[in-house]
Tab-separated table of C-alpha atoms in Angstrom:
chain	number	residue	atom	x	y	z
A	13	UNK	CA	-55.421	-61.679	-127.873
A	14	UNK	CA	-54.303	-62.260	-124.019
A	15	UNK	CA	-55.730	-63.595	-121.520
A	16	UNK	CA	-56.596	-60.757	-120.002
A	17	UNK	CA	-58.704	-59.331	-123.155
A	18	UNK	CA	-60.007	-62.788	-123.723
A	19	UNK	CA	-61.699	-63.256	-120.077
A	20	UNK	CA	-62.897	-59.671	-120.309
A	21	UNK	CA	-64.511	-60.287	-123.259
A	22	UNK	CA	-66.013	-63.377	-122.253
A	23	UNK	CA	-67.359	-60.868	-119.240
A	24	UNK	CA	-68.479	-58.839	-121.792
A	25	UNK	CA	-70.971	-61.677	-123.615
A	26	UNK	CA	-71.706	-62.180	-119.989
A	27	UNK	CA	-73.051	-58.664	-119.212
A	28	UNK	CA	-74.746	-58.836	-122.731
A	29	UNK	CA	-76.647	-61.682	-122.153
A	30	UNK	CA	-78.140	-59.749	-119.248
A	31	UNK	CA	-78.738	-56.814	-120.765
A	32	UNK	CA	-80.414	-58.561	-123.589
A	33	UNK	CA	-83.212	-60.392	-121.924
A	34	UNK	CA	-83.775	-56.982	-118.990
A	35	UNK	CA	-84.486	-55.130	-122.192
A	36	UNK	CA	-87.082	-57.809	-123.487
A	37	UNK	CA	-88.907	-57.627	-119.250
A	38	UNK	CA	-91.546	-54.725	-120.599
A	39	UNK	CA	-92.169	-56.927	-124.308
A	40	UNK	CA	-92.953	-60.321	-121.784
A	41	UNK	CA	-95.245	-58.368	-119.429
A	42	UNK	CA	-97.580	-56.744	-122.227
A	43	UNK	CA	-97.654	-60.188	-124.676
A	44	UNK	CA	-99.344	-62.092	-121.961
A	45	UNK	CA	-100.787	-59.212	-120.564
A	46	UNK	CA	-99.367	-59.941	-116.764
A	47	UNK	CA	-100.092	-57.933	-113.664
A	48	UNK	CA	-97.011	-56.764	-112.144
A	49	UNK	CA	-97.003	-59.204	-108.985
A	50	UNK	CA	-97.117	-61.960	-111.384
A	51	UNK	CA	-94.250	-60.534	-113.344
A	52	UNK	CA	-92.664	-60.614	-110.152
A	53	UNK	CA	-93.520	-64.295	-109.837
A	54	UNK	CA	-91.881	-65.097	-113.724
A	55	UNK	CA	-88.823	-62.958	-112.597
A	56	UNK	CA	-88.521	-64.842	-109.764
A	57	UNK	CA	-87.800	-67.901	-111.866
A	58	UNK	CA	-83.943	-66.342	-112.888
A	59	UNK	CA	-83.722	-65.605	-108.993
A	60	UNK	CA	-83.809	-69.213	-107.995
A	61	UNK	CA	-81.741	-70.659	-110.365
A	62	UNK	CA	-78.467	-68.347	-109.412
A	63	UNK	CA	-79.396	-69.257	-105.873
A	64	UNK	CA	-79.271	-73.134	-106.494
A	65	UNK	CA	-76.323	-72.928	-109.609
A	66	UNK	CA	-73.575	-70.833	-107.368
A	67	UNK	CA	-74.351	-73.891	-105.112
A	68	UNK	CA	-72.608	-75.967	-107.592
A	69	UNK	CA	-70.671	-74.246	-109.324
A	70	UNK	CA	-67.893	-73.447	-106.935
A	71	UNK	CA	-67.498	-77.441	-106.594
A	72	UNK	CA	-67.935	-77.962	-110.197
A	73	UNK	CA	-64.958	-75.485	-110.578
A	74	UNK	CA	-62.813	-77.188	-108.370
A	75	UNK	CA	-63.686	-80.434	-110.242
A	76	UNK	CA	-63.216	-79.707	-113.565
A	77	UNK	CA	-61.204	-76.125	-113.752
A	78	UNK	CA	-61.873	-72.623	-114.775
A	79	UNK	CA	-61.922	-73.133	-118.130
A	80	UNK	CA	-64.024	-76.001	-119.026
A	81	UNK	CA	-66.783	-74.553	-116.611
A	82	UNK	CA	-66.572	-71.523	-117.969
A	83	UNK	CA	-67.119	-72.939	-121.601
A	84	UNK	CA	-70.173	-74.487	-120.609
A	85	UNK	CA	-71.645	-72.075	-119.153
A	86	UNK	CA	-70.850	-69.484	-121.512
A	87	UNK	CA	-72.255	-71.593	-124.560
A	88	UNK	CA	-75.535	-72.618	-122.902
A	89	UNK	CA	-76.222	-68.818	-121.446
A	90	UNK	CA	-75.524	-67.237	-124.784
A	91	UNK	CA	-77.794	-70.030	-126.453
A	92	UNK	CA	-80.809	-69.823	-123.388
A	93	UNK	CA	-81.618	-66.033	-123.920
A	94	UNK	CA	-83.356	-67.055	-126.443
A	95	UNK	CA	-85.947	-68.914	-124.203
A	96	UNK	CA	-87.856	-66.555	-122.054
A	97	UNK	CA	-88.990	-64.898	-125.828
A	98	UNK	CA	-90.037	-68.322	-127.326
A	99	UNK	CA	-91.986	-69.490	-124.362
A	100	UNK	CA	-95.722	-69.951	-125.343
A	101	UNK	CA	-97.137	-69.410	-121.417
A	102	UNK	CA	-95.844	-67.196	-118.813
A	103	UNK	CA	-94.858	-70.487	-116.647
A	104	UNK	CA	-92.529	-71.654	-119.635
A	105	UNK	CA	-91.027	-67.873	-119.346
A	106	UNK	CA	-90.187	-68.811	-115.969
A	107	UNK	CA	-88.850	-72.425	-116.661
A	108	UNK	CA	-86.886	-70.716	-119.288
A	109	UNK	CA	-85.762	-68.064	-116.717
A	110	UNK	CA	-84.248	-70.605	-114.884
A	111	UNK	CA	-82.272	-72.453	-117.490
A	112	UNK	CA	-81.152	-69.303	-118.380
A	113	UNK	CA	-80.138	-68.037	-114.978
A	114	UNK	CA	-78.320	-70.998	-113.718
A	115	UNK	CA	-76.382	-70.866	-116.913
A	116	UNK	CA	-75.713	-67.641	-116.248
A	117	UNK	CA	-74.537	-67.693	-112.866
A	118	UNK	CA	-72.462	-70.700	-113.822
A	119	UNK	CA	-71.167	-68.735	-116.431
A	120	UNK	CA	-70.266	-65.435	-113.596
A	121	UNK	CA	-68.800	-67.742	-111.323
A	122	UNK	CA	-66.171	-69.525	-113.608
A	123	UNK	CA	-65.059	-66.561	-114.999
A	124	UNK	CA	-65.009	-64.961	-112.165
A	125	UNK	CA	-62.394	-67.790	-110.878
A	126	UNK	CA	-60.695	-67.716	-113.911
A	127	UNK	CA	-60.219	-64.055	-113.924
A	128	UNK	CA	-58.661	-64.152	-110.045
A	129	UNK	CA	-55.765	-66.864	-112.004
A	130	UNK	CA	-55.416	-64.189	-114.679
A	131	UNK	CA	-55.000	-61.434	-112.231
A	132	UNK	CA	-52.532	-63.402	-110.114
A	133	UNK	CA	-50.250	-64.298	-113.273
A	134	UNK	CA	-50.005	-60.575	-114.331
A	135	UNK	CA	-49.538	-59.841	-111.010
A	136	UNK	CA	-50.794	-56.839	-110.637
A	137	UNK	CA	-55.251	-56.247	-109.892
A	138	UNK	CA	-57.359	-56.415	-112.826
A	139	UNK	CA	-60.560	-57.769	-111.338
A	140	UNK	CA	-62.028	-53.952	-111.573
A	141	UNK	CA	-61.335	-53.902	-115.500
A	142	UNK	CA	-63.319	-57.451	-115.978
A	143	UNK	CA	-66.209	-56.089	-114.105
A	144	UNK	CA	-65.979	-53.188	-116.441
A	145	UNK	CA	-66.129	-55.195	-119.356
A	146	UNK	CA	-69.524	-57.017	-117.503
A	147	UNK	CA	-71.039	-53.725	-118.003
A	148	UNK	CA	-69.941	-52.285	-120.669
A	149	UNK	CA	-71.868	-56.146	-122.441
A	150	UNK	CA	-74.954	-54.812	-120.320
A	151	UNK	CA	-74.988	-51.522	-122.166
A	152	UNK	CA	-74.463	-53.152	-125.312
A	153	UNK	CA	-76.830	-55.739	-124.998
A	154	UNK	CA	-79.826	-52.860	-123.939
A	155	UNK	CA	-78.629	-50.885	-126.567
A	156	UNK	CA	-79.068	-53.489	-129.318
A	157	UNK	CA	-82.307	-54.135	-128.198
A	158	UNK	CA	-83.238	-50.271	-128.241
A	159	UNK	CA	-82.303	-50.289	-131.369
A	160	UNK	CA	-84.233	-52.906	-132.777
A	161	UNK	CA	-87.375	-51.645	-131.123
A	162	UNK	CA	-86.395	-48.340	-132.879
A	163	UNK	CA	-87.003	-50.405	-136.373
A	164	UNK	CA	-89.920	-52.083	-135.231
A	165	UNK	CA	-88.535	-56.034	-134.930
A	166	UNK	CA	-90.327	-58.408	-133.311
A	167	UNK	CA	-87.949	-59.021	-130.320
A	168	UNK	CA	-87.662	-63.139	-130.530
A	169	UNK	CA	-85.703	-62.059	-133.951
A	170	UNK	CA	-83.200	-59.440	-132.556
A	171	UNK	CA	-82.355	-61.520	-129.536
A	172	UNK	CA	-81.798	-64.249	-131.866
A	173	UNK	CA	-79.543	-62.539	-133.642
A	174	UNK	CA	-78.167	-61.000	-130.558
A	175	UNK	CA	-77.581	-64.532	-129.487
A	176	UNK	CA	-75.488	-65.817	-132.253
A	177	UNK	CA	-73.032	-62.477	-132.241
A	178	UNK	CA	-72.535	-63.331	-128.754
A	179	UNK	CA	-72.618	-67.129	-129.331
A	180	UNK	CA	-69.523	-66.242	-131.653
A	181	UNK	CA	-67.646	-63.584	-129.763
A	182	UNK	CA	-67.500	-66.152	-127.009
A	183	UNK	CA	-66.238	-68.896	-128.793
A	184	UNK	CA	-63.683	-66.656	-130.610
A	185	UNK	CA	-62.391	-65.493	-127.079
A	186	UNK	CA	-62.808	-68.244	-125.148
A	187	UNK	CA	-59.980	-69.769	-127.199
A	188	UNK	CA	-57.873	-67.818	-125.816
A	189	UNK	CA	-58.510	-67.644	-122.095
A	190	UNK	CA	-54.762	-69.200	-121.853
A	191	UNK	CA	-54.194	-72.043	-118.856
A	192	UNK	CA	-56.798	-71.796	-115.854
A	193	UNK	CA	-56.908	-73.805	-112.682
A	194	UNK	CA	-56.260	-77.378	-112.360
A	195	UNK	CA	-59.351	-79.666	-112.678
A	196	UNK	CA	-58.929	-81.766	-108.779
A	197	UNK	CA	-61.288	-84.414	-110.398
A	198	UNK	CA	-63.035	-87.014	-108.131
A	199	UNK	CA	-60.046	-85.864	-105.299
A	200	UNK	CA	-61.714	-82.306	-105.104
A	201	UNK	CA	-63.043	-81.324	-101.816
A	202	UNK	CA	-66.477	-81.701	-101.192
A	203	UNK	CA	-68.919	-78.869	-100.308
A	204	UNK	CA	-67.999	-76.975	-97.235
A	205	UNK	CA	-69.470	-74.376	-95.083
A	206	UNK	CA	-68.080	-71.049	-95.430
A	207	UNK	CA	-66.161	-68.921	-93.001
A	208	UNK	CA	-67.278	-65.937	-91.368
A	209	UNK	CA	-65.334	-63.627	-93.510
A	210	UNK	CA	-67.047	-65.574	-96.657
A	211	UNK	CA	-70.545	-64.614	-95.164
A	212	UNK	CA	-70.028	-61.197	-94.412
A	213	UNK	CA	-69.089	-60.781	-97.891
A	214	UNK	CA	-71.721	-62.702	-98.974
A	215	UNK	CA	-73.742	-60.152	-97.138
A	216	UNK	CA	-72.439	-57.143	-98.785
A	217	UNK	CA	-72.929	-58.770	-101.894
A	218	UNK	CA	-76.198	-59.628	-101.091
A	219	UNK	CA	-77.437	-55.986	-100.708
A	220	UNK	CA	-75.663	-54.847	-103.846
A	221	UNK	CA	-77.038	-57.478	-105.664
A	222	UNK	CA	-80.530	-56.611	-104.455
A	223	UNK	CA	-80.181	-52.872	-105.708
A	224	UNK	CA	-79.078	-54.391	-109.439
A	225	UNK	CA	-81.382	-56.670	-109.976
A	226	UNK	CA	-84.292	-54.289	-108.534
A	227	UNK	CA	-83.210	-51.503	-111.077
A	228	UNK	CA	-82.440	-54.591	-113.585
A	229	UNK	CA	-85.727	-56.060	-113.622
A	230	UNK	CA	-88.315	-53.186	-112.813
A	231	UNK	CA	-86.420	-50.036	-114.319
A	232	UNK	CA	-87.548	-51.412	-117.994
A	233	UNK	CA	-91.277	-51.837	-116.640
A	234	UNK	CA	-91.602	-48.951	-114.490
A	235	UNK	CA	-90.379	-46.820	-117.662
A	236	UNK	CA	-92.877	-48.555	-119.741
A	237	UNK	CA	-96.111	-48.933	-118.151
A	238	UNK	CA	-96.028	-45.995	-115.517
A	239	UNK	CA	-94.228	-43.525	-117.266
A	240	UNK	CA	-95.332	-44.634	-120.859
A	241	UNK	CA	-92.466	-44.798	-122.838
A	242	UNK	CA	-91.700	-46.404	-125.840
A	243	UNK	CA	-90.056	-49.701	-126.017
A	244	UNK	CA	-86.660	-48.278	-127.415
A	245	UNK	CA	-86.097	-45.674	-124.112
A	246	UNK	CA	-87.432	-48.180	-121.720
A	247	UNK	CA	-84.808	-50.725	-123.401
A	248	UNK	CA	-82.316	-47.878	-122.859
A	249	UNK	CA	-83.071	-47.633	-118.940
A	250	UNK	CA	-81.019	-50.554	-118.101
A	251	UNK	CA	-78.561	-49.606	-120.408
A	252	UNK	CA	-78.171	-46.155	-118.794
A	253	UNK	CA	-77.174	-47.765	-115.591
A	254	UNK	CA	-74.554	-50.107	-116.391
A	255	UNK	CA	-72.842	-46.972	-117.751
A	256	UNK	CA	-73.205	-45.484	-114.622
């Protein structure tokens, strides 16, 4: 396996992880019976973290390389999906949330870096196909869920298992991520503010970023409470998107 199939696999257990716990948002609102600003509130939990992680990351990148922050991230996102669905009270959802999300945004981040080192060794733009791979791992990871529901499993057990297939597809691939950028150690430059160009982006970002995570969160909910589907289609919604 290349490089290039390695990292977008690892976007692919990426993607997966967040199409695994969206799919599970409808299952967490009716077991503690939660209104929906309060689901808001638990949600809101995930939010923070990527806020305060992509804070850190970038630096942590610098620090200690592509590869080694990807590995960590990877290993502890695939492993904290698992949390929001073994929480015992809706606060613990939302610590969970949190692990989960800066994990995960750890996790984006790296491999995003990584991927722009791949890119730039081929020589030629990739970045699109990676992102494709993100999504294609959020269909997948909806999907699986759907299908579960379909059977009837209580959904702590099929993330679980959903978990360890994408515990070991990262580990497989992250093997093989090949040589990524070189760890600056203690001489890495400290945090600085970003240019104007960097904002504007950030911006853009921003907005897109607002419309995922709006359809991401709520599409699963909306589908199951106000439209009264069953837990397999409303799994599906999210899944349906990333397609698109």
């Amino acid at each position: 396996m290349s490089p290039r199939w390695a990292t977008t696999a690892v976007f692919f257990v990426n993607g997966a992880a967040i199409g695994t716990w969206v799919a599970e948002i409808p299952w967490i609102q009716h077991r503690f019976d939660l209104s929906k600003s309060v689901m808001g509130l638990v949600i809101l939990g995930m939010a923070i973290a990527v806020i305060v992680a992509v804070l850190f990351a970038g630096q942590a990148i610098v620090k200690h390389g592509t590869v080694r922050m990807t590995w960590l991230g990877g290993i502890v996102c695939a492993l904290a999906v698992n949390l929001p669905l073994l929480a015992p009270a809706p606060l613990l959802v939302a610590a969970g949330l949190f692990v989960f999300g800066a994990a995960s945004a750890t996790m984006d981040v790296s491999m995003n870096s990584h991927g722009v080192g791949v890119e730039k060794t081929l020589g030629r733009p990739i970045m699109s196909s990676l992102h494709a791979g993100w999504a294609f791992g959020g269909m997948a990871g909806a999907a699986f869920a759907a299908l579960w529901a379909v059977i009837g499993v209580d959904p702590r057990i099929s993330v679980a298992i959903a978990s360890a297939i994408m515990l070991a597809l990262f580990v497989v691939c992250a093997r093989r991520l090949g040589p990524g950028s070189v760890a600056e150690g203690e001489e890495a430059q400290r945090f600085a503010l970003p240019s104007r160009g960097v904002v504007l982006l950030a911006v853009l970002c921003f907005l897109v970023m607002v419309t995922e995570g709006a359809m991401a969160d709520w599409s699963g909910l909306y589908l199951r409470g106000d439209l009264g589907a069953s837990a397999a289609l409303a799994a599906m919604g999210y899944s349906v998107f990333a397609g698109g």
